[in-house]
Amino acid sequence: MSRVLVIGCGGVASVAIQKCCQADTVFTELCIASRTKEKCDALALKLEGKTKTVITTAKVDADDVNQLIQLINNYKPDLVMNIALPYQDLTIMDACLACGVNYMDTANYEPEDTDDPKWRAIYEKRCKEAGFSAYFDYSWQWAYRKKFEEAGLTALLGCGFDPGVTQAYCAYALKHEFDQIDTIDILDCNGGDHGYAFATNFNPEINLREVSAPGSYWENGHWVEIPPMAIKREYDFDQVGDKDMYLLHHEEIESLAQTIPGVKRIRFFMTFGQSYLDHMRCLEDVGMLSTTPINYNGQEIVPIQFLKALLPDPASLGPRTKGKTNIGCIFTGVKDGKDKTYYIYNVCDHQECYKEVGSQAISYTTGVPAMCGALMMLTGKWIRPGVYTVEEFDPDPFLEALDKYGLPRSENHDPELVD
Ligand code: NDP
């Protein structure tokens, strides 16, 4: 029996909400609140008669802490699931603290305006001290640790697939497969084809920022930063086949470097086709990925937001996308004095996801873990005052929930390694 407030009603939230409604003995009441209330109403209507979960909807601007506080105080949820954008992480955390409610999200904080001088000064200091230049990092949300501890509240950060499930895979490997993990390679392969020359699988602004940034990895206690897409490898993915993949900076490396004792190297690779990379380079060269507003015919326009308006809505890719995703982690390390390797991953079929929830696998592989993370919190398995990432909790019940709710794990004890 629980009341949950979901903020956001985009691609990921719509999957998470539908999956919450499949577990209607736990998610008994749910309020869907977002900037565009019509989207919340449409989803509530789609679910009518298909679940026992009692659904209400609300309009909220999650950039406004006061609006959030009013909504939370009115609805009185046990948990707030932030599935809006990373820009809203801090305002929603503030509102949860003010109202005494547990919090979770699927991606770590980054500012909408990266030219804001106040943010920029802190960012530039962090780049020098930490050694990586991504706009997003955990420092902003880790700064809330003491506040959540003192309030007796839990904040669960980054509970999608990557970040999220990938960290649970690391915790699982450490618990069951290794005495010491030496290296972790996180491999994110999307073998899906939507038939467009160029489209992003989730929010274009967030996606394009992520992949146009310098890559970086963790090695021997420090970050190594490289130019965007400078390290390329080929890998033969189970049920997908050979794909080119590129080393990217990714947020879970930052927390895993602290939580996996003695780990020597952590890298993250994502697959991209040549057409995607050519389009992205061109858009970047002409300034379309910029977040700095320009004045066009008397109107202020942010180039990347204008581009978002031109690109296909990621939610519309569902019916067109065919193929599979394969996301997981390859480990090397030691067990009982012997060297060993281990690969744990999930394969997810775009069309199967579409048949079940009307979304492609990228939203599905993020929305299901968000729901399973909420399930862990609501059933008391992942409740501990403070601010935590997924690998800091027991991976076993979470992976069991993922097996049950649509993202079963596969294992390989003799995987091909990435050089
Ligand atoms: P979408 O753009 O599809 O959806 C975002 C939703 O948030 C929309 O409903 C939007 O409303 C709403 N929203 C945006 N700003 C506000 C605001 N100020 N107040 C209230 N609502 C707001 O994004 P996705 O569903 O693709 O992504 C959701 C989250 O999941 C993101 O944080 C993303 O980074 C993360 N993600 C995590 C992954 C992982 O594996 N961990 C993978 C993929 C995504 P409106 O409809 O009005 O625009």
CSV table of C-alpha atoms and ligand atoms in Angstrom, one decimal:
chain,number,residue,atom,x,y,z
A,1,MET,CA,0.0,0.0,0.0
A,2,SER,CA,1.7,3.2,-1.1
A,3,ARG,CA,1.2,6.6,-2.6
A,4,VAL,CA,3.7,7.6,-5.2
A,5,LEU,CA,4.2,10.9,-7.0
A,6,VAL,CA,5.8,10.6,-10.4
A,7,ILE,CA,7.2,13.9,-11.9
A,8,GLY,CA,7.6,13.9,-15.7
A,9,CYS,CA,5.5,12.1,-18.3
A,10,GLY,CA,7.9,11.6,-21.2
A,11,GLY,CA,9.3,8.4,-22.7
A,12,VAL,CA,10.8,6.9,-19.6
A,13,ALA,CA,8.1,8.0,-17.2
A,14,SER,CA,5.4,6.5,-19.3
A,15,VAL,CA,7.1,3.1,-19.2
A,16,ALA,CA,7.8,3.4,-15.5
A,17,ILE,CA,4.2,4.3,-14.7
A,18,GLN,CA,2.8,1.5,-16.8
A,19,LYS,CA,5.1,-1.0,-15.0
A,20,CYS,CA,4.1,0.5,-11.6
A,21,CYS,CA,0.5,-0.3,-12.5
A,22,GLN,CA,1.5,-3.9,-13.2
A,23,ALA,CA,2.6,-4.1,-9.5
A,24,ASP,CA,-0.7,-2.6,-8.2
A,25,THR,CA,-0.6,-4.3,-4.8
A,26,VAL,CA,2.5,-2.1,-4.0
A,27,PHE,CA,1.8,1.0,-6.1
A,28,THR,CA,-1.8,1.4,-4.9
A,29,GLU,CA,-2.1,5.2,-5.6
A,30,LEU,CA,-0.1,7.2,-8.1
A,31,CYS,CA,-0.2,10.8,-9.1
A,32,ILE,CA,1.4,11.7,-12.5
A,33,ALA,CA,2.5,15.4,-12.5
A,34,SER,CA,4.3,17.1,-15.3
A,35,ARG,CA,4.7,20.4,-17.1
A,36,THR,CA,2.2,19.4,-19.8
A,37,LYS,CA,-0.8,18.0,-17.9
A,38,GLU,CA,-2.5,16.7,-21.1
A,39,LYS,CA,0.2,14.1,-21.5
A,40,CYS,CA,-0.5,12.9,-17.9
A,41,ASP,CA,-4.2,12.8,-18.6
A,42,ALA,CA,-3.7,10.8,-21.8
A,43,LEU,CA,-1.6,8.2,-20.0
A,44,ALA,CA,-4.1,7.9,-17.1
A,45,LEU,CA,-6.8,7.4,-19.7
A,46,LYS,CA,-4.8,4.7,-21.5
A,47,LEU,CA,-4.4,2.8,-18.1
A,48,GLU,CA,-8.1,3.1,-17.1
A,49,GLY,CA,-9.6,-0.3,-16.4
A,50,LYS,CA,-6.2,-2.0,-16.8
A,51,THR,CA,-4.9,-1.6,-13.3
A,52,LYS,CA,-6.1,-1.4,-9.7
A,53,THR,CA,-3.7,1.5,-9.1
A,54,VAL,CA,-5.7,4.7,-8.4
A,55,ILE,CA,-4.3,7.3,-10.8
A,56,THR,CA,-4.6,11.1,-10.5
A,57,THR,CA,-2.8,13.8,-12.5
A,58,ALA,CA,-1.5,17.3,-11.8
A,59,LYS,CA,0.3,20.1,-13.5
A,60,VAL,CA,3.6,21.2,-12.0
A,61,ASP,CA,6.6,23.3,-13.0
A,62,ALA,CA,9.4,21.2,-11.4
A,63,ASP,CA,11.8,24.1,-11.7
A,64,ASP,CA,9.7,25.9,-9.0
A,65,VAL,CA,10.4,24.5,-5.5
A,66,ASN,CA,7.2,26.2,-4.1
A,67,GLN,CA,4.9,24.6,-6.6
A,68,LEU,CA,6.6,21.3,-5.9
A,69,ILE,CA,6.1,21.7,-2.1
A,70,GLN,CA,2.5,22.6,-2.6
A,71,LEU,CA,1.9,19.5,-4.7
A,72,ILE,CA,3.7,17.2,-2.4
A,73,ASN,CA,2.0,18.5,0.7
A,74,ASN,CA,-1.4,18.1,-1.0
A,75,TYR,CA,-0.8,14.6,-2.3
A,76,LYS,CA,1.3,13.4,0.7
A,77,PRO,CA,3.2,10.6,-1.2
A,78,ASP,CA,5.5,8.0,0.4
A,79,LEU,CA,8.0,8.5,-2.5
A,80,VAL,CA,8.7,11.1,-5.3
A,81,MET,CA,10.0,9.5,-8.5
A,82,ASN,CA,11.7,12.2,-10.5
A,83,ILE,CA,11.5,11.1,-14.1
A,84,ALA,CA,11.6,14.7,-15.5
A,85,LEU,CA,15.0,16.0,-16.6
A,86,PRO,CA,18.3,16.2,-14.8
A,87,TYR,CA,17.8,19.9,-14.6
A,88,GLN,CA,15.1,19.4,-12.0
A,89,ASP,CA,17.0,17.1,-9.7
A,90,LEU,CA,17.9,19.7,-7.1
A,91,THR,CA,14.6,21.5,-6.9
A,92,ILE,CA,12.8,18.2,-6.4
A,93,MET,CA,15.3,17.1,-3.8
A,94,ASP,CA,14.8,20.4,-2.0
A,95,ALA,CA,11.0,19.9,-2.1
A,96,CYS,CA,11.3,16.4,-0.8
A,97,LEU,CA,13.4,17.6,2.1
A,98,ALA,CA,11.0,20.4,2.9
A,99,CYS,CA,8.1,17.9,2.9
A,100,GLY,CA,9.8,14.9,4.5
A,101,VAL,CA,9.5,12.5,1.6
A,102,ASN,CA,11.9,9.9,0.0
A,103,TYR,CA,13.3,10.7,-3.4
A,104,MET,CA,14.6,8.9,-6.5
A,105,ASP,CA,15.7,9.8,-10.0
A,106,THR,CA,17.3,8.3,-13.1
A,107,ALA,CA,20.1,10.7,-14.0
A,108,ASN,CA,22.4,13.0,-12.1
A,109,TYR,CA,22.1,16.8,-11.9
A,110,GLU,CA,23.2,19.1,-14.7
A,111,PRO,CA,22.2,22.7,-15.3
A,112,GLU,CA,20.0,23.7,-18.2
A,113,ASP,CA,22.1,26.8,-18.8
A,114,THR,CA,25.8,25.8,-18.8
A,115,ASP,CA,26.7,29.5,-19.4
A,116,ASP,CA,25.3,30.6,-16.0
A,117,PRO,CA,28.4,32.2,-14.5
A,118,LYS,CA,27.6,31.0,-10.9
A,119,TRP,CA,27.4,27.4,-12.0
A,120,ARG,CA,30.3,27.8,-14.4
A,121,ALA,CA,32.8,28.9,-11.7
A,122,ILE,CA,32.0,25.8,-9.6
A,123,TYR,CA,32.2,23.6,-12.7
A,124,GLU,CA,35.6,24.9,-13.8
A,125,LYS,CA,37.0,24.4,-10.3
A,126,ARG,CA,35.6,20.8,-10.4
A,127,CYS,CA,37.1,20.1,-13.8
A,128,LYS,CA,40.6,21.1,-12.5
A,129,GLU,CA,40.2,19.1,-9.2
A,130,ALA,CA,38.4,16.0,-10.5
A,131,GLY,CA,40.0,15.8,-14.0
A,132,PHE,CA,37.0,15.4,-16.2
A,133,SER,CA,34.9,18.0,-17.9
A,134,ALA,CA,31.4,16.5,-18.3
A,135,TYR,CA,28.7,19.0,-17.4
A,136,PHE,CA,27.0,16.4,-15.2
A,137,ASP,CA,28.5,15.0,-12.0
A,138,TYR,CA,27.4,13.7,-8.6
A,139,SER,CA,28.9,16.5,-6.5
A,140,TRP,CA,25.7,18.6,-6.5
A,141,GLN,CA,23.6,15.7,-5.2
A,142,TRP,CA,26.2,14.2,-2.9
A,143,ALA,CA,26.2,17.6,-1.2
A,144,TYR,CA,22.7,16.7,0.1
A,145,ARG,CA,23.9,13.6,2.0
A,146,LYS,CA,24.0,15.2,5.4
A,147,LYS,CA,20.6,16.8,4.9
A,148,PHE,CA,18.9,13.5,3.9
A,149,GLU,CA,20.6,11.7,6.7
A,150,GLU,CA,19.5,14.2,9.3
A,151,ALA,CA,15.9,14.2,7.9
A,152,GLY,CA,15.9,10.4,8.1
A,153,LEU,CA,15.1,10.3,4.3
A,154,THR,CA,16.5,8.2,1.5
A,155,ALA,CA,17.5,9.6,-1.9
A,156,LEU,CA,18.3,7.0,-4.6
A,157,LEU,CA,20.2,8.4,-7.5
A,158,GLY,CA,20.4,7.3,-11.1
A,159,CYS,CA,18.1,4.3,-11.1
A,160,GLY,CA,17.7,3.7,-14.8
A,161,PHE,CA,19.8,1.1,-16.8
A,162,ASP,CA,23.0,3.0,-17.1
A,163,PRO,CA,23.3,4.5,-14.6
A,164,GLY,CA,21.3,2.1,-12.5
A,165,VAL,CA,21.2,-1.6,-13.4
A,166,THR,CA,24.9,-1.4,-14.5
A,167,GLN,CA,25.8,-0.5,-10.9
A,168,ALA,CA,23.6,-3.3,-9.5
A,169,TYR,CA,25.5,-5.7,-11.9
A,170,CYS,CA,28.8,-4.4,-10.3
A,171,ALA,CA,27.4,-4.9,-6.8
A,172,TYR,CA,26.2,-8.4,-7.8
A,173,ALA,CA,29.6,-9.3,-9.3
A,174,LEU,CA,31.3,-8.2,-6.1
A,175,LYS,CA,28.9,-10.0,-3.9
A,176,HIS,CA,28.8,-13.4,-5.8
A,177,GLU,CA,31.5,-13.7,-8.4
A,178,PHE,CA,34.7,-11.9,-7.1
A,179,ASP,CA,36.9,-11.3,-4.1
A,180,GLN,CA,38.5,-8.5,-6.0
A,181,ILE,CA,37.3,-6.7,-9.1
A,182,ASP,CA,40.2,-5.3,-11.2
A,183,THR,CA,38.5,-3.9,-14.3
A,184,ILE,CA,34.9,-3.0,-15.3
A,185,ASP,CA,33.9,-2.4,-18.9
A,186,ILE,CA,30.3,-1.2,-19.3
A,187,LEU,CA,29.0,-1.9,-22.8
A,188,ASP,CA,25.8,-0.2,-24.0
A,189,CYS,CA,24.8,-1.5,-27.4
A,190,ASN,CA,21.7,-0.4,-29.3
A,191,GLY,CA,21.2,-2.6,-32.3
A,192,GLY,CA,17.9,-1.0,-33.1
A,193,ASP,CA,17.1,0.6,-36.4
A,194,HIS,CA,14.3,3.3,-36.6
A,195,GLY,CA,14.7,4.0,-40.3
A,196,TYR,CA,15.4,7.8,-39.9
A,197,ALA,CA,18.7,9.3,-41.0
A,198,PHE,CA,19.0,10.9,-37.6
A,199,ALA,CA,17.0,10.7,-34.4
A,200,THR,CA,17.9,10.3,-30.7
A,201,ASN,CA,16.5,7.5,-28.6
A,202,PHE,CA,15.8,9.7,-25.6
A,203,ASN,CA,15.6,13.4,-24.8
A,204,PRO,CA,17.8,14.9,-27.7
A,205,GLU,CA,19.2,17.7,-25.6
A,206,ILE,CA,20.5,15.3,-22.9
A,207,ASN,CA,21.6,12.7,-25.4
A,208,LEU,CA,23.5,15.0,-27.7
A,209,ARG,CA,25.3,16.7,-24.8
A,210,GLU,CA,26.4,13.4,-23.5
A,211,VAL,CA,27.8,12.0,-26.7
A,212,SER,CA,29.4,15.3,-28.0
A,213,ALA,CA,31.4,15.6,-24.7
A,214,PRO,CA,35.0,14.4,-24.3
A,215,GLY,CA,35.3,10.8,-23.3
A,216,SER,CA,37.0,9.7,-20.0
A,217,TYR,CA,37.7,6.7,-18.0
A,218,TRP,CA,39.0,5.9,-14.5
A,219,GLU,CA,42.5,4.3,-14.3
A,220,ASN,CA,44.7,3.7,-11.3
A,221,GLY,CA,43.0,6.2,-9.0
A,222,HIS,CA,42.4,9.1,-11.5
A,223,TRP,CA,40.5,10.2,-14.5
A,224,VAL,CA,42.0,10.0,-18.0
A,225,GLU,CA,40.2,12.4,-20.4
A,226,ILE,CA,40.3,12.0,-24.2
A,227,PRO,CA,38.7,13.9,-27.2
A,228,PRO,CA,35.1,12.9,-28.1
A,229,MET,CA,34.9,9.5,-29.8
A,230,ALA,CA,38.7,9.1,-29.8
A,231,ILE,CA,38.7,5.4,-28.6
A,232,LYS,CA,36.8,3.0,-30.9
A,233,ARG,CA,36.4,-0.7,-30.5
A,234,GLU,CA,34.4,-3.4,-32.2
A,235,TYR,CA,32.5,-6.0,-30.2
A,236,ASP,CA,30.4,-9.0,-31.1
A,237,PHE,CA,27.2,-8.6,-29.0
A,238,ASP,CA,25.0,-11.5,-28.1
A,239,GLN,CA,21.8,-11.5,-30.2
A,240,VAL,CA,22.9,-8.3,-32.0
A,241,GLY,CA,26.2,-9.0,-33.7
A,242,ASP,CA,29.3,-6.9,-34.5
A,243,LYS,CA,29.0,-3.2,-33.6
A,244,ASP,CA,31.4,-0.2,-33.4
A,245,MET,CA,31.5,1.3,-30.0
A,246,TYR,CA,33.1,4.4,-28.6
A,247,LEU,CA,34.5,5.3,-25.2
A,248,LEU,CA,32.3,7.9,-23.4
A,249,HIS,CA,32.3,9.6,-20.1
A,250,HIS,CA,29.4,8.2,-18.1
A,251,GLU,CA,28.1,9.1,-14.7
A,252,GLU,CA,28.2,5.7,-12.9
A,253,ILE,CA,32.0,5.6,-13.4
A,254,GLU,CA,32.3,8.4,-10.8
A,255,SER,CA,30.4,6.5,-8.1
A,256,LEU,CA,31.8,3.1,-8.9
A,257,ALA,CA,35.4,4.4,-8.6
A,258,GLN,CA,34.5,5.1,-5.0
A,259,THR,CA,32.3,2.2,-4.1
A,260,ILE,CA,34.2,-0.8,-5.7
A,261,PRO,CA,37.2,-1.3,-3.5
A,262,GLY,CA,40.6,-1.4,-5.3
A,263,VAL,CA,39.1,-1.3,-8.8
A,264,LYS,CA,41.9,-0.4,-11.2
A,265,ARG,CA,40.0,0.6,-14.4
A,266,ILE,CA,36.4,1.5,-15.3
A,267,ARG,CA,35.4,2.3,-18.9
A,268,PHE,CA,32.1,2.9,-20.6
A,269,PHE,CA,31.4,2.2,-24.3
A,270,MET,CA,28.4,3.0,-26.4
A,271,THR,CA,27.6,1.8,-29.9
A,272,PHE,CA,27.0,4.4,-32.7
A,273,GLY,CA,26.5,4.0,-36.4
A,274,GLN,CA,28.4,6.1,-38.9
A,275,SER,CA,25.3,8.0,-40.0
A,276,TYR,CA,24.6,9.1,-36.4
A,277,LEU,CA,28.2,10.3,-35.9
A,278,ASP,CA,28.3,12.2,-39.2
A,279,HIS,CA,25.1,14.0,-38.4
A,280,MET,CA,26.2,14.9,-34.9
A,281,ARG,CA,29.5,16.2,-36.1
A,282,CYS,CA,27.8,18.4,-38.7
A,283,LEU,CA,25.2,19.7,-36.2
A,284,GLU,CA,28.0,20.5,-33.8
A,285,ASP,CA,30.1,22.3,-36.4
A,286,VAL,CA,27.3,24.6,-37.4
A,287,GLY,CA,26.4,25.4,-33.8
A,288,MET,CA,23.2,23.5,-33.5
A,289,LEU,CA,24.2,21.8,-30.3
A,290,SER,CA,24.9,25.0,-28.4
A,291,THR,CA,22.9,25.9,-25.3
A,292,THR,CA,23.7,29.6,-25.6
A,293,PRO,CA,20.6,31.6,-26.6
A,294,ILE,CA,20.9,33.5,-29.9
A,295,ASN,CA,18.6,36.3,-31.1
A,296,TYR,CA,16.8,35.4,-34.3
A,297,ASN,CA,14.4,38.0,-35.8
A,298,GLY,CA,13.9,39.5,-32.4
A,299,GLN,CA,13.2,36.2,-30.7
A,300,GLU,CA,15.6,34.4,-28.3
A,301,ILE,CA,16.3,30.9,-29.5
A,302,VAL,CA,18.5,28.2,-27.8
A,303,PRO,CA,19.9,26.2,-30.8
A,304,ILE,CA,19.8,22.8,-29.2
A,305,GLN,CA,16.2,23.4,-28.1
A,306,PHE,CA,15.2,24.4,-31.6
A,307,LEU,CA,16.9,21.2,-32.9
A,308,LYS,CA,14.9,19.2,-30.4
A,309,ALA,CA,11.7,20.7,-31.9
A,310,LEU,CA,12.9,19.5,-35.4
A,311,LEU,CA,13.9,16.0,-34.5
A,312,PRO,CA,11.4,13.1,-34.2
A,313,ASP,CA,10.0,12.8,-30.7
A,314,PRO,CA,11.8,9.9,-29.1
A,315,ALA,CA,8.4,8.6,-28.0
A,316,SER,CA,7.4,8.3,-31.7
A,317,LEU,CA,10.2,5.9,-32.5
A,318,GLY,CA,8.5,3.0,-30.9
A,319,PRO,CA,6.5,1.6,-33.8
A,320,ARG,CA,9.4,2.0,-36.2
A,321,THR,CA,12.3,0.6,-34.2
A,322,LYS,CA,13.3,-3.0,-34.9
A,323,GLY,CA,16.2,-4.9,-33.3
A,324,LYS,CA,17.6,-5.4,-29.9
A,325,THR,CA,19.6,-3.6,-27.2
A,326,ASN,CA,22.3,-5.4,-25.2
A,327,ILE,CA,23.7,-3.6,-22.1
A,328,GLY,CA,25.9,-5.0,-19.4
A,329,CYS,CA,29.2,-5.2,-17.7
A,330,ILE,CA,32.4,-7.2,-18.2
A,331,PHE,CA,34.6,-7.8,-15.2
A,332,THR,CA,38.1,-9.1,-14.7
A,333,GLY,CA,39.4,-9.9,-11.2
A,334,VAL,CA,40.2,-12.6,-8.7
A,335,LYS,CA,38.1,-15.3,-6.9
A,336,ASP,CA,39.6,-17.7,-4.4
A,337,GLY,CA,43.1,-16.8,-5.5
A,338,LYS,CA,42.4,-17.4,-9.2
A,339,ASP,CA,42.0,-14.8,-12.1
A,340,LYS,CA,38.5,-14.9,-13.6
A,341,THR,CA,36.3,-13.0,-16.1
A,342,TYR,CA,32.5,-12.5,-16.0
A,343,TYR,CA,29.9,-10.7,-18.2
A,344,ILE,CA,26.4,-9.9,-17.0
A,345,TYR,CA,24.0,-8.2,-19.4
A,346,ASN,CA,20.4,-7.8,-20.6
A,347,VAL,CA,19.1,-8.2,-24.1
A,348,CYS,CA,15.9,-6.3,-24.8
A,349,ASP,CA,13.8,-6.4,-28.0
A,350,HIS,CA,12.5,-3.0,-29.3
A,351,GLN,CA,9.3,-4.5,-30.9
A,352,GLU,CA,8.5,-6.6,-27.8
A,353,CYS,CA,8.7,-3.5,-25.7
A,354,TYR,CA,6.5,-1.7,-28.1
A,355,LYS,CA,3.9,-4.5,-28.0
A,356,GLU,CA,3.8,-4.4,-24.2
A,357,VAL,CA,3.9,-0.6,-23.4
A,358,GLY,CA,4.0,1.3,-26.7
A,359,SER,CA,7.6,2.4,-26.3
A,360,GLN,CA,11.0,1.4,-27.8
A,361,ALA,CA,13.6,-0.4,-25.7
A,362,ILE,CA,15.6,2.7,-24.7
A,363,SER,CA,12.7,4.1,-22.7
A,364,TYR,CA,11.8,0.5,-21.5
A,365,THR,CA,15.3,-0.3,-20.2
A,366,THR,CA,15.2,2.9,-18.2
A,367,GLY,CA,11.6,2.9,-17.1
A,368,VAL,CA,11.6,-0.7,-15.8
A,369,PRO,CA,14.6,-0.2,-13.4
A,370,ALA,CA,13.0,3.1,-12.2
A,371,MET,CA,9.9,1.2,-11.2
A,372,CYS,CA,12.0,-1.7,-9.7
A,373,GLY,CA,14.0,0.9,-7.7
A,374,ALA,CA,10.8,2.4,-6.4
A,375,LEU,CA,9.6,-1.1,-5.5
A,376,MET,CA,12.8,-1.7,-3.5
A,377,MET,CA,12.2,1.6,-1.6
A,378,LEU,CA,8.5,1.1,-1.0
A,379,THR,CA,9.0,-2.4,0.3
A,380,GLY,CA,11.7,-1.2,2.7
A,381,LYS,CA,14.6,-3.1,1.1
A,382,TRP,CA,16.4,0.0,-0.1
A,383,ILE,CA,15.7,2.4,2.7
A,384,ARG,CA,18.6,4.0,4.5
A,385,PRO,CA,18.8,7.7,5.5
A,386,GLY,CA,21.2,9.5,3.1
A,387,VAL,CA,21.9,9.9,-0.6
A,388,TYR,CA,22.9,6.7,-2.4
A,389,THR,CA,23.7,5.2,-5.8
A,390,VAL,CA,22.3,1.9,-6.8
A,391,GLU,CA,25.5,-0.2,-6.1
A,392,GLU,CA,25.3,0.8,-2.4
A,393,PHE,CA,22.2,-1.4,-1.9
A,394,ASP,CA,21.7,-5.2,-2.0
A,395,PRO,CA,21.6,-6.1,-5.7
A,396,ASP,CA,19.8,-9.4,-5.2
A,397,PRO,CA,16.1,-8.3,-4.8
A,398,PHE,CA,16.5,-5.6,-7.4
A,399,LEU,CA,17.9,-8.1,-10.1
A,400,GLU,CA,15.1,-10.5,-9.2
A,401,ALA,CA,12.6,-7.7,-9.7
A,402,LEU,CA,14.2,-6.9,-13.1
A,403,ASP,CA,14.0,-10.6,-14.1
A,404,LYS,CA,10.3,-10.6,-13.2
A,405,TYR,CA,9.3,-7.2,-14.7
A,406,GLY,CA,10.9,-7.6,-18.2
A,407,LEU,CA,14.7,-7.2,-18.0
A,408,PRO,CA,16.1,-10.6,-17.3
A,409,ARG,CA,19.9,-11.0,-16.9
A,410,SER,CA,22.1,-13.2,-19.0
A,411,GLU,CA,25.6,-14.3,-17.9
A,412,ASN,CA,28.8,-15.5,-19.5
A,413,HIS,CA,31.8,-16.8,-17.5
A,414,ASP,CA,34.1,-16.8,-20.5
A,415,PRO,CA,33.4,-13.5,-22.4
A,416,GLU,CA,35.4,-11.9,-25.2
A,417,LEU,CA,37.2,-9.0,-23.5
A,418,VAL,CA,37.6,-5.5,-24.8
A,419,ASP,CA,41.3,-4.6,-25.4
B,1,NDP,P1,11.5,13.2,-22.0
B,1,NDP,O1,12.0,14.5,-22.6
B,1,NDP,O2,10.8,12.3,-22.9
B,1,NDP,O3,10.5,13.5,-20.8
B,1,NDP,C1,10.8,14.5,-19.8
B,1,NDP,C2,9.5,14.8,-19.1
B,1,NDP,O4,9.8,15.8,-18.1
B,1,NDP,C3,8.4,15.4,-20.0
B,1,NDP,O5,7.2,14.9,-19.6
B,1,NDP,C4,8.5,16.9,-19.6
B,1,NDP,O6,7.4,17.6,-19.8
B,1,NDP,C5,8.9,16.8,-18.2
B,1,NDP,N1,9.5,18.1,-17.7
B,1,NDP,C6,10.5,18.7,-18.3
B,1,NDP,N2,10.8,19.8,-17.6
B,1,NDP,C7,9.8,19.9,-16.6
B,1,NDP,C8,9.5,20.9,-15.6
B,1,NDP,N3,10.2,22.0,-15.5
B,1,NDP,N4,8.5,20.6,-14.8
B,1,NDP,C9,7.7,19.5,-15.0
B,1,NDP,N5,8.0,18.6,-15.9
B,1,NDP,C10,9.0,18.8,-16.7
B,1,NDP,O7,12.7,12.5,-21.3
B,1,NDP,P2,13.0,11.0,-21.1
B,1,NDP,O8,11.7,10.4,-20.6
B,1,NDP,O9,13.7,10.4,-22.3
B,1,NDP,O10,14.0,11.0,-19.9
B,1,NDP,C11,13.6,11.2,-18.5
B,1,NDP,C12,14.8,11.1,-17.6
B,1,NDP,O11,15.5,9.8,-17.8
B,1,NDP,C13,15.9,12.1,-18.0
B,1,NDP,O12,16.5,12.6,-16.8
B,1,NDP,C14,17.0,11.3,-18.7
B,1,NDP,O13,18.3,11.8,-18.5
B,1,NDP,C15,16.9,10.0,-17.9
B,1,NDP,N6,17.4,8.8,-18.6
B,1,NDP,C16,18.2,7.9,-17.9
B,1,NDP,C17,18.7,6.8,-18.5
B,1,NDP,C18,19.4,5.8,-17.7
B,1,NDP,O14,19.7,4.7,-18.2
B,1,NDP,N7,19.7,6.1,-16.4
B,1,NDP,C19,18.5,6.5,-20.0
B,1,NDP,C20,17.6,7.5,-20.6
B,1,NDP,C21,17.1,8.6,-20.0
B,1,NDP,P3,6.9,18.1,-21.3
B,1,NDP,O15,6.1,17.0,-21.8
B,1,NDP,O16,6.1,19.3,-21.0
B,1,NDP,O17,8.1,18.4,-22.1
